Amino acid sequence: MSPTSATPDHAAQPGTSDPHLDPPGCAVLVVGCGNLLRGDDGVGPILIRHLWEQGMPDGVRLVDGGTAGMDVAFQMRGAQRVVIVDASATGSAPGTVFRVPGAELEELPPLQGLHTHSFRWDHAIAFARWALGDACPADITVFLIEAANVAMGVDLSPPVEESMRQVLGLIETDFIAPLRPAGSDGEVTVEFTADGYLRISADLAASRFPAHVAAGTVRDGQLWLLPLRGPRSGGLLLKQRTAAGDRAVLVRELLHDEIPQGIRTAVWDASHGALRISLEQRKC
């Protein structure tokens, strides 16, 4: 009997959609590429971790792409906008940031003769366009950060660390902020209760603490709350207290039972990924 080939009913062909394999659709997909073990080459995945810690609103999906370029390509399916962050080696000054808009991505390297060890961000986009067809997002932006040191086992170099912070700000402003609920940016108000709880609005909780877990500390007359990825990390639970989704978190121990009862001002500190709450009395 001669061998035959068959395609299972659920198998997806290039340019088609497979409900068994497709990642969930999203408004913004942010992918960090690179090798965490090689210094500045890990800037992409490290940036993704910082975004996780800041708390992402609904509609944002974060992916640590590592060095698996083909996986990155398939992660793009269903995304309206895609942001890719990777290290570069162009000979420019370390920390130089290149922002490559989609309009400049038309001429991409050919896929012929390509193997997994030479897969880069541009190959991932070219492969996605071939494999996903019309399902490949048209709105793609790439941020490249010039590496200084990619030796095994070293940390991010200072110029790359600084540039990563700059790129974090750009991604927040241009891609993520429009998806945050109203009232999550700028100065907001929160309330300390007599029994040691901090109450925050549903919009603020959904925008900045999507896992409803936080770490807390007191610094310079302020209570800092930093979002955590989930309860496995421990931390303080933001308990739902109203049907609308308003939350309350017990902070009595952090404040050593000295509760500044009443309304206080708070502001989101993007550079530290923390909600900073004044412990001083409000001025009328």
PDB file of C-alpha atoms in Angstrom:
ATOM      1  CA  MET A   1       0.000   0.000   0.000  1.00  0.00           C
ATOM      2  CA  SER A   2       1.417   3.327  -1.000  1.00  0.00           C
ATOM      3  CA  PRO A   3       1.773   5.915   1.746  1.00  0.00           C
ATOM      4  CA  THR A   4      -0.843   8.632   1.821  1.00  0.00           C
ATOM      5  CA  SER A   5      -1.024  11.934   3.609  1.00  0.00           C
ATOM      6  CA  ALA A   6      -4.024  13.444   5.275  1.00  0.00           C
ATOM      7  CA  THR A   7      -4.744  16.698   7.037  1.00  0.00           C
ATOM      8  CA  PRO A   8      -6.832  16.427  10.224  1.00  0.00           C
ATOM      9  CA  ASP A   9     -10.046  18.424  10.200  1.00  0.00           C
ATOM     10  CA  HIS A  10      -8.724  20.762  12.883  1.00  0.00           C
ATOM     11  CA  ALA A  11      -5.296  21.398  11.351  1.00  0.00           C
ATOM     12  CA  ALA A  12      -4.684  24.972  10.227  1.00  0.00           C
ATOM     13  CA  GLN A  13      -3.058  25.831   6.917  1.00  0.00           C
ATOM     14  CA  PRO A  14      -1.028  29.017   6.365  1.00  0.00           C
ATOM     15  CA  GLY A  15      -3.349  31.999   6.330  1.00  0.00           C
ATOM     16  CA  THR A  16      -6.249  30.209   8.038  1.00  0.00           C
ATOM     17  CA  SER A  17      -7.536  30.264  11.600  1.00  0.00           C
ATOM     18  CA  ASP A  18      -7.469  27.297  13.957  1.00  0.00           C
ATOM     19  CA  PRO A  19      -9.706  27.698  17.016  1.00  0.00           C
ATOM     20  CA  HIS A  20      -7.780  24.917  18.785  1.00  0.00           C
ATOM     21  CA  LEU A  21      -4.434  26.703  18.539  1.00  0.00           C
ATOM     22  CA  ASP A  22      -5.164  30.402  18.172  1.00  0.00           C
ATOM     23  CA  PRO A  23      -4.093  32.661  21.026  1.00  0.00           C
ATOM     24  CA  PRO A  24      -6.854  34.949  22.333  1.00  0.00           C
ATOM     25  CA  GLY A  25      -7.383  38.156  20.401  1.00  0.00           C
ATOM     26  CA  CYS A  26      -6.269  41.401  22.008  1.00  0.00           C
ATOM     27  CA  ALA A  27      -6.051  45.097  21.324  1.00  0.00           C
ATOM     28  CA  VAL A  28      -2.293  45.284  21.980  1.00  0.00           C
ATOM     29  CA  LEU A  29       0.268  42.483  22.015  1.00  0.00           C
ATOM     30  CA  VAL A  30       3.689  43.318  23.481  1.00  0.00           C
ATOM     31  CA  VAL A  31       6.457  40.793  22.825  1.00  0.00           C
ATOM     32  CA  GLY A  32       9.905  40.918  24.384  1.00  0.00           C
ATOM     33  CA  CYS A  33      12.547  38.941  22.463  1.00  0.00           C
ATOM     34  CA  GLY A  34      16.024  37.947  23.569  1.00  0.00           C
ATOM     35  CA  ASN A  35      18.143  35.710  25.753  1.00  0.00           C
ATOM     36  CA  LEU A  36      17.940  36.446  29.480  1.00  0.00           C
ATOM     37  CA  LEU A  37      21.268  34.694  30.028  1.00  0.00           C
ATOM     38  CA  ARG A  38      23.240  37.069  27.823  1.00  0.00           C
ATOM     39  CA  GLY A  39      23.264  40.505  29.396  1.00  0.00           C
ATOM     40  CA  ASP A  40      21.749  43.217  27.230  1.00  0.00           C
ATOM     41  CA  ASP A  41      20.298  40.619  24.859  1.00  0.00           C
ATOM     42  CA  GLY A  42      17.698  39.969  27.563  1.00  0.00           C
ATOM     43  CA  VAL A  43      16.287  43.503  27.506  1.00  0.00           C
ATOM     44  CA  GLY A  44      13.079  42.391  25.755  1.00  0.00           C
ATOM     45  CA  PRO A  45      11.997  39.755  28.304  1.00  0.00           C
ATOM     46  CA  ILE A  46      13.075  42.009  31.194  1.00  0.00           C
ATOM     47  CA  LEU A  47      10.896  44.810  29.817  1.00  0.00           C
ATOM     48  CA  ILE A  48       7.944  42.387  29.717  1.00  0.00           C
ATOM     49  CA  ARG A  49       8.469  41.606  33.405  1.00  0.00           C
ATOM     50  CA  HIS A  50       8.373  45.303  34.238  1.00  0.00           C
ATOM     51  CA  LEU A  51       5.094  45.668  32.351  1.00  0.00           C
ATOM     52  CA  TRP A  52       3.659  42.745  34.301  1.00  0.00           C
ATOM     53  CA  GLU A  53       4.605  44.443  37.546  1.00  0.00           C
ATOM     54  CA  GLN A  54       2.951  47.709  36.500  1.00  0.00           C
ATOM     55  CA  GLY A  55      -0.411  46.031  35.948  1.00  0.00           C
ATOM     56  CA  MET A  56      -2.003  45.853  32.512  1.00  0.00           C
ATOM     57  CA  PRO A  57      -5.588  46.764  31.596  1.00  0.00           C
ATOM     58  CA  ASP A  58      -7.935  44.464  29.703  1.00  0.00           C
ATOM     59  CA  GLY A  59      -6.975  44.209  26.055  1.00  0.00           C
ATOM     60  CA  VAL A  60      -3.213  44.006  26.597  1.00  0.00           C
ATOM     61  CA  ARG A  61      -1.398  40.684  26.246  1.00  0.00           C
ATOM     62  CA  LEU A  62       2.263  40.320  27.248  1.00  0.00           C
ATOM     63  CA  VAL A  63       4.519  37.619  25.811  1.00  0.00           C
ATOM     64  CA  ASP A  64       8.063  36.698  26.776  1.00  0.00           C
ATOM     65  CA  GLY A  65       9.202  35.669  23.312  1.00  0.00           C
ATOM     66  CA  GLY A  66      12.655  34.537  24.442  1.00  0.00           C
ATOM     67  CA  THR A  67      14.557  33.277  21.431  1.00  0.00           C
ATOM     68  CA  ALA A  68      11.652  31.341  19.879  1.00  0.00           C
ATOM     69  CA  GLY A  69      10.977  33.465  16.809  1.00  0.00           C
ATOM     70  CA  MET A  70       8.450  31.123  15.246  1.00  0.00           C
ATOM     71  CA  ASP A  71       6.389  31.113  18.445  1.00  0.00           C
ATOM     72  CA  VAL A  72       6.395  34.914  18.330  1.00  0.00           C
ATOM     73  CA  ALA A  73       4.950  34.780  14.826  1.00  0.00           C
ATOM     74  CA  PHE A  74       1.978  32.663  15.868  1.00  0.00           C
ATOM     75  CA  GLN A  75       1.361  34.783  18.975  1.00  0.00           C
ATOM     76  CA  MET A  76       0.470  37.662  16.656  1.00  0.00           C
ATOM     77  CA  ARG A  77      -2.752  36.105  15.427  1.00  0.00           C
ATOM     78  CA  GLY A  78      -5.782  38.048  16.577  1.00  0.00           C
ATOM     79  CA  ALA A  79      -3.878  41.115  17.796  1.00  0.00           C
ATOM     80  CA  GLN A  80      -4.947  44.528  16.541  1.00  0.00           C
ATOM     81  CA  ARG A  81      -1.576  46.144  17.302  1.00  0.00           C
ATOM     82  CA  VAL A  82       1.780  44.476  17.930  1.00  0.00           C
ATOM     83  CA  VAL A  83       4.836  45.867  19.711  1.00  0.00           C
ATOM     84  CA  ILE A  84       8.112  43.936  19.568  1.00  0.00           C
ATOM     85  CA  VAL A  85      11.120  44.818  21.736  1.00  0.00           C
ATOM     86  CA  ASP A  86      14.567  43.361  21.104  1.00  0.00           C
ATOM     87  CA  ALA A  87      18.253  44.182  21.422  1.00  0.00           C
ATOM     88  CA  SER A  88      20.248  45.318  18.405  1.00  0.00           C
ATOM     89  CA  ALA A  89      23.890  45.272  17.337  1.00  0.00           C
ATOM     90  CA  THR A  90      24.318  47.963  14.687  1.00  0.00           C
ATOM     91  CA  GLY A  91      27.508  49.547  15.973  1.00  0.00           C
ATOM     92  CA  SER A  92      25.625  52.563  17.344  1.00  0.00           C
ATOM     93  CA  ALA A  93      26.204  53.937  20.826  1.00  0.00           C
ATOM     94  CA  PRO A  94      24.998  51.536  23.549  1.00  0.00           C
ATOM     95  CA  GLY A  95      21.469  52.345  24.601  1.00  0.00           C
ATOM     96  CA  THR A  96      20.474  53.932  21.293  1.00  0.00           C
ATOM     97  CA  VAL A  97      16.764  53.331  20.713  1.00  0.00           C
ATOM     98  CA  PHE A  98      15.429  52.615  17.240  1.00  0.00           C
ATOM     99  CA  ARG A  99      11.687  52.801  16.657  1.00  0.00           C
ATOM    100  CA  VAL A 100      10.763  50.980  13.465  1.00  0.00           C
ATOM    101  CA  PRO A 101       7.196  51.707  12.288  1.00  0.00           C
ATOM    102  CA  GLY A 102       5.156  49.256  10.263  1.00  0.00           C
ATOM    103  CA  ALA A 103       5.519  51.279   7.077  1.00  0.00           C
ATOM    104  CA  GLU A 104       9.239  50.458   7.051  1.00  0.00           C
ATOM    105  CA  LEU A 105       8.678  46.722   7.457  1.00  0.00           C
ATOM    106  CA  GLU A 106       7.554  46.005   3.907  1.00  0.00           C
ATOM    107  CA  GLU A 107      11.000  44.856   2.762  1.00  0.00           C
ATOM    108  CA  LEU A 108      11.846  41.998   5.081  1.00  0.00           C
ATOM    109  CA  PRO A 109      14.479  39.245   4.730  1.00  0.00           C
ATOM    110  CA  PRO A 110      13.501  36.175   2.695  1.00  0.00           C
ATOM    111  CA  LEU A 111      12.595  33.006   4.539  1.00  0.00           C
ATOM    112  CA  GLN A 112      14.420  30.651   2.172  1.00  0.00           C
ATOM    113  CA  GLY A 113      17.205  28.736   3.891  1.00  0.00           C
ATOM    114  CA  LEU A 114      16.323  30.131   7.293  1.00  0.00           C
ATOM    115  CA  HIS A 115      16.794  27.961  10.384  1.00  0.00           C
ATOM    116  CA  THR A 116      15.677  28.450  13.976  1.00  0.00           C
ATOM    117  CA  HIS A 117      19.098  29.549  15.247  1.00  0.00           C
ATOM    118  CA  SER A 118      19.140  32.577  12.926  1.00  0.00           C
ATOM    119  CA  PHE A 119      15.533  33.640  13.557  1.00  0.00           C
ATOM    120  CA  ARG A 120      15.270  37.353  14.440  1.00  0.00           C
ATOM    121  CA  TRP A 121      12.367  39.764  14.982  1.00  0.00           C
ATOM    122  CA  ASP A 122      12.237  40.654  11.292  1.00  0.00           C
ATOM    123  CA  HIS A 123      12.116  36.979  10.328  1.00  0.00           C
ATOM    124  CA  ALA A 124       9.268  36.520  12.841  1.00  0.00           C
ATOM    125  CA  ILE A 125       7.249  39.223  11.090  1.00  0.00           C
ATOM    126  CA  ALA A 126       8.013  37.840   7.629  1.00  0.00           C
ATOM    127  CA  PHE A 127       7.105  34.330   8.786  1.00  0.00           C
ATOM    128  CA  ALA A 128       3.880  35.610  10.381  1.00  0.00           C
ATOM    129  CA  ARG A 129       2.852  37.273   7.127  1.00  0.00           C
ATOM    130  CA  TRP A 130       3.402  33.995   5.286  1.00  0.00           C
ATOM    131  CA  ALA A 131       1.841  31.719   7.906  1.00  0.00           C
ATOM    132  CA  LEU A 132      -1.081  33.906   9.004  1.00  0.00           C
ATOM    133  CA  GLY A 133      -1.969  35.581   5.739  1.00  0.00           C
ATOM    134  CA  ASP A 134      -4.786  38.080   6.239  1.00  0.00           C
ATOM    135  CA  ALA A 135      -4.811  37.267   9.970  1.00  0.00           C
ATOM    136  CA  CYS A 136      -1.387  38.863  10.413  1.00  0.00           C
ATOM    137  CA  PRO A 137      -1.699  42.274  12.121  1.00  0.00           C
ATOM    138  CA  ALA A 138      -0.961  45.261   9.922  1.00  0.00           C
ATOM    139  CA  ASP A 139      -0.087  47.582  12.817  1.00  0.00           C
ATOM    140  CA  ILE A 140       3.365  46.466  14.002  1.00  0.00           C
ATOM    141  CA  THR A 141       5.962  48.592  15.787  1.00  0.00           C
ATOM    142  CA  VAL A 142       9.457  47.429  16.725  1.00  0.00           C
ATOM    143  CA  PHE A 143      11.671  48.989  19.402  1.00  0.00           C
ATOM    144  CA  LEU A 144      15.344  48.040  19.172  1.00  0.00           C
ATOM    145  CA  ILE A 145      17.800  48.928  21.945  1.00  0.00           C
ATOM    146  CA  GLU A 146      21.495  48.893  21.066  1.00  0.00           C
ATOM    147  CA  ALA A 147      23.335  46.403  23.276  1.00  0.00           C
ATOM    148  CA  ALA A 148      26.616  47.089  25.039  1.00  0.00           C
ATOM    149  CA  ASN A 149      27.415  43.687  26.517  1.00  0.00           C
ATOM    150  CA  VAL A 150      25.907  40.313  25.621  1.00  0.00           C
ATOM    151  CA  ALA A 151      28.333  38.178  27.613  1.00  0.00           C
ATOM    152  CA  MET A 152      26.937  35.150  29.386  1.00  0.00           C
ATOM    153  CA  GLY A 153      25.558  35.826  32.862  1.00  0.00           C
ATOM    154  CA  VAL A 154      25.946  39.612  33.055  1.00  0.00           C
ATOM    155  CA  ASP A 155      23.199  42.094  33.989  1.00  0.00           C
ATOM    156  CA  LEU A 156      21.807  44.845  31.794  1.00  0.00           C
ATOM    157  CA  SER A 157      24.377  47.567  31.236  1.00  0.00           C
ATOM    158  CA  PRO A 158      23.492  51.052  32.601  1.00  0.00           C
ATOM    159  CA  PRO A 159      22.790  52.652  29.181  1.00  0.00           C
ATOM    160  CA  VAL A 160      20.525  49.769  28.149  1.00  0.00           C
ATOM    161  CA  GLU A 161      18.745  49.840  31.522  1.00  0.00           C
ATOM    162  CA  GLU A 162      18.079  53.566  31.093  1.00  0.00           C
ATOM    163  CA  SER A 163      16.867  53.133  27.510  1.00  0.00           C
ATOM    164  CA  MET A 164      14.590  50.268  28.543  1.00  0.00           C
ATOM    165  CA  ARG A 165      12.896  52.691  30.989  1.00  0.00           C
ATOM    166  CA  GLN A 166      12.464  55.146  28.134  1.00  0.00           C
ATOM    167  CA  VAL A 167      10.868  52.481  25.936  1.00  0.00           C
ATOM    168  CA  LEU A 168       8.587  51.429  28.802  1.00  0.00           C
ATOM    169  CA  GLY A 169       7.311  55.002  28.938  1.00  0.00           C
ATOM    170  CA  LEU A 170       6.732  55.125  25.189  1.00  0.00           C
ATOM    171  CA  ILE A 171       4.818  51.844  25.203  1.00  0.00           C
ATOM    172  CA  GLU A 172       2.685  53.008  28.124  1.00  0.00           C
ATOM    173  CA  THR A 173       1.883  56.362  26.513  1.00  0.00           C
ATOM    174  CA  ASP A 174       1.322  55.270  22.916  1.00  0.00           C
ATOM    175  CA  PHE A 175      -0.178  51.791  23.270  1.00  0.00           C
ATOM    176  CA  ILE A 176      -1.392  50.975  26.793  1.00  0.00           C
ATOM    177  CA  ALA A 177      -2.691  54.238  28.282  1.00  0.00           C
ATOM    178  CA  PRO A 178      -5.575  54.505  25.762  1.00  0.00           C
ATOM    179  CA  LEU A 179      -6.883  51.169  27.091  1.00  0.00           C
ATOM    180  CA  ARG A 180      -6.806  52.108  30.755  1.00  0.00           C
ATOM    181  CA  PRO A 181     -10.134  53.018  32.358  1.00  0.00           C
ATOM    182  CA  ALA A 182     -10.770  56.713  32.908  1.00  0.00           C
ATOM    183  CA  GLY A 183      -9.476  57.980  36.206  1.00  0.00           C
ATOM    184  CA  SER A 184      -6.468  55.640  36.465  1.00  0.00           C
ATOM    185  CA  ASP A 185      -3.937  58.302  35.481  1.00  0.00           C
ATOM    186  CA  GLY A 186      -3.060  61.555  37.187  1.00  0.00           C
ATOM    187  CA  GLU A 187      -4.145  62.340  40.716  1.00  0.00           C
ATOM    188  CA  VAL A 188      -6.946  60.199  42.161  1.00  0.00           C
ATOM    189  CA  THR A 189      -8.530  59.841  45.588  1.00  0.00           C
ATOM    190  CA  VAL A 190      -8.626  56.804  47.857  1.00  0.00           C
ATOM    191  CA  GLU A 191     -10.036  56.283  51.336  1.00  0.00           C
ATOM    192  CA  PHE A 192      -8.577  54.912  54.569  1.00  0.00           C
ATOM    193  CA  THR A 193     -11.175  53.412  56.907  1.00  0.00           C
ATOM    194  CA  ALA A 194     -11.082  53.317  60.695  1.00  0.00           C
ATOM    195  CA  ASP A 195     -10.657  49.535  60.680  1.00  0.00           C
ATOM    196  CA  GLY A 196      -7.434  49.735  58.652  1.00  0.00           C
ATOM    197  CA  TYR A 197      -8.588  49.215  55.067  1.00  0.00           C
ATOM    198  CA  LEU A 198      -7.676  51.203  51.984  1.00  0.00           C
ATOM    199  CA  ARG A 199     -10.543  51.564  49.524  1.00  0.00           C
ATOM    200  CA  ILE A 200      -9.914  52.157  45.823  1.00  0.00           C
ATOM    201  CA  SER A 201     -12.254  52.484  42.862  1.00  0.00           C
ATOM    202  CA  ALA A 202     -13.114  49.720  40.423  1.00  0.00           C
ATOM    203  CA  ASP A 203     -11.449  51.594  37.543  1.00  0.00           C
ATOM    204  CA  LEU A 204      -8.211  52.070  39.442  1.00  0.00           C
ATOM    205  CA  ALA A 205      -8.173  48.447  40.574  1.00  0.00           C
ATOM    206  CA  ALA A 206      -8.847  47.088  37.085  1.00  0.00           C
ATOM    207  CA  SER A 207      -6.287  49.361  35.491  1.00  0.00           C
ATOM    208  CA  ARG A 208      -3.364  49.007  37.884  1.00  0.00           C
ATOM    209  CA  PHE A 209      -4.018  45.839  39.916  1.00  0.00           C
ATOM    210  CA  PRO A 210      -5.566  43.350  37.459  1.00  0.00           C
ATOM    211  CA  ALA A 211      -4.533  40.336  39.570  1.00  0.00           C
ATOM    212  CA  HIS A 212      -5.997  42.025  42.684  1.00  0.00           C
ATOM    213  CA  VAL A 213      -2.795  41.429  44.646  1.00  0.00           C
ATOM    214  CA  ALA A 214      -0.268  44.022  45.809  1.00  0.00           C
ATOM    215  CA  ALA A 215       2.884  44.519  47.823  1.00  0.00           C
ATOM    216  CA  GLY A 216       3.033  47.523  50.128  1.00  0.00           C
ATOM    217  CA  THR A 217       5.590  49.685  51.891  1.00  0.00           C
ATOM    218  CA  VAL A 218       5.761  53.119  53.523  1.00  0.00           C
ATOM    219  CA  ARG A 219       8.276  55.633  52.177  1.00  0.00           C
ATOM    220  CA  ASP A 220       8.687  59.346  52.885  1.00  0.00           C
ATOM    221  CA  GLY A 221       5.205  59.876  54.269  1.00  0.00           C
ATOM    222  CA  GLN A 222       3.537  57.860  51.531  1.00  0.00           C
ATOM    223  CA  LEU A 223       2.042  54.380  51.261  1.00  0.00           C
ATOM    224  CA  TRP A 224       3.298  52.638  48.119  1.00  0.00           C
ATOM    225  CA  LEU A 225       1.262  49.807  46.583  1.00  0.00           C
ATOM    226  CA  LEU A 226       2.914  47.756  43.841  1.00  0.00           C
ATOM    227  CA  PRO A 227       0.877  45.261  41.782  1.00  0.00           C
ATOM    228  CA  LEU A 228       1.867  41.591  41.836  1.00  0.00           C
ATOM    229  CA  ARG A 229       1.240  38.993  39.162  1.00  0.00           C
ATOM    230  CA  GLY A 230      -0.922  36.816  41.381  1.00  0.00           C
ATOM    231  CA  PRO A 231      -1.500  35.379  44.855  1.00  0.00           C
ATOM    232  CA  ARG A 232       1.303  32.830  44.436  1.00  0.00           C
ATOM    233  CA  SER A 233       3.691  35.682  45.153  1.00  0.00           C
ATOM    234  CA  GLY A 234       1.960  36.377  48.463  1.00  0.00           C
ATOM    235  CA  GLY A 235       1.096  39.973  49.153  1.00  0.00           C
ATOM    236  CA  LEU A 236      -2.054  41.884  50.024  1.00  0.00           C
ATOM    237  CA  LEU A 237      -5.398  40.874  48.521  1.00  0.00           C
ATOM    238  CA  LEU A 238      -7.609  43.562  47.043  1.00  0.00           C
ATOM    239  CA  LYS A 239     -11.008  42.251  48.098  1.00  0.00           C
ATOM    240  CA  GLN A 240     -14.104  43.160  46.128  1.00  0.00           C
ATOM    241  CA  ARG A 241     -16.477  45.207  48.265  1.00  0.00           C
ATOM    242  CA  THR A 242     -19.147  46.398  45.813  1.00  0.00           C
ATOM    243  CA  ALA A 243     -20.916  44.926  42.802  1.00  0.00           C
ATOM    244  CA  ALA A 244     -19.270  47.605  40.661  1.00  0.00           C
ATOM    245  CA  GLY A 245     -15.851  46.146  41.491  1.00  0.00           C
ATOM    246  CA  ASP A 246     -14.548  48.651  44.048  1.00  0.00           C
ATOM    247  CA  ARG A 247     -11.798  47.075  46.134  1.00  0.00           C
ATOM    248  CA  ALA A 248     -10.476  47.202  49.695  1.00  0.00           C
ATOM    249  CA  VAL A 249      -7.050  46.125  50.930  1.00  0.00           C
ATOM    250  CA  LEU A 250      -6.059  45.700  54.578  1.00  0.00           C
ATOM    251  CA  VAL A 251      -3.076  47.968  55.296  1.00  0.00           C
ATOM    252  CA  ARG A 252      -3.283  48.239  59.099  1.00  0.00           C
ATOM    253  CA  GLU A 253      -0.063  46.310  59.721  1.00  0.00           C
ATOM    254  CA  LEU A 254       1.859  48.370  57.163  1.00  0.00           C
ATOM    255  CA  LEU A 255       0.810  51.517  58.992  1.00  0.00           C
ATOM    256  CA  HIS A 256       1.455  50.051  62.472  1.00  0.00           C
ATOM    257  CA  ASP A 257      -2.177  50.684  63.434  1.00  0.00           C
ATOM    258  CA  GLU A 258      -1.749  54.429  62.832  1.00  0.00           C
ATOM    259  CA  ILE A 259      -4.580  54.792  60.356  1.00  0.00           C
ATOM    260  CA  PRO A 260      -4.902  58.189  58.629  1.00  0.00           C
ATOM    261  CA  GLN A 261      -8.670  57.831  58.386  1.00  0.00           C
ATOM    262  CA  GLY A 262     -10.404  59.625  55.538  1.00  0.00           C
ATOM    263  CA  ILE A 263      -9.828  60.639  51.934  1.00  0.00           C
ATOM    264  CA  ARG A 264      -6.258  60.906  50.621  1.00  0.00           C
ATOM    265  CA  THR A 265      -4.696  61.755  47.275  1.00  0.00           C
ATOM    266  CA  ALA A 266      -2.837  59.156  45.252  1.00  0.00           C
ATOM    267  CA  VAL A 267      -0.899  59.143  42.006  1.00  0.00           C
ATOM    268  CA  TRP A 268       0.449  56.394  39.785  1.00  0.00           C
ATOM    269  CA  ASP A 269       4.261  56.499  39.612  1.00  0.00           C
ATOM    270  CA  ALA A 270       5.071  54.874  36.269  1.00  0.00           C
ATOM    271  CA  SER A 271       8.834  54.981  36.841  1.00  0.00           C
ATOM    272  CA  HIS A 272       8.497  52.735  39.912  1.00  0.00           C
ATOM    273  CA  GLY A 273       5.323  50.891  38.932  1.00  0.00           C
ATOM    274  CA  ALA A 274       3.599  51.917  42.154  1.00  0.00           C
ATOM    275  CA  LEU A 275       0.499  53.682  43.403  1.00  0.00           C
ATOM    276  CA  ARG A 276       1.772  56.329  45.821  1.00  0.00           C
ATOM    277  CA  ILE A 277      -0.722  57.458  48.450  1.00  0.00           C
ATOM    278  CA  SER A 278      -0.150  60.492  50.613  1.00  0.00           C
ATOM    279  CA  LEU A 279      -0.570  59.878  54.338  1.00  0.00           C
ATOM    280  CA  GLU A 280      -0.902  63.598  55.025  1.00  0.00           C
ATOM    281  CA  GLN A 281      -4.232  65.293  55.673  1.00  0.00           C
ATOM    282  CA  ARG A 282      -5.838  66.850  52.600  1.00  0.00           C
ATOM    283  CA  LYS A 283      -5.959  70.629  52.515  1.00  0.00           C
ATOM    284  CA  CYS A 284      -9.404  72.107  52.057  1.00  0.00           C
TER     285      CYS A 284
END
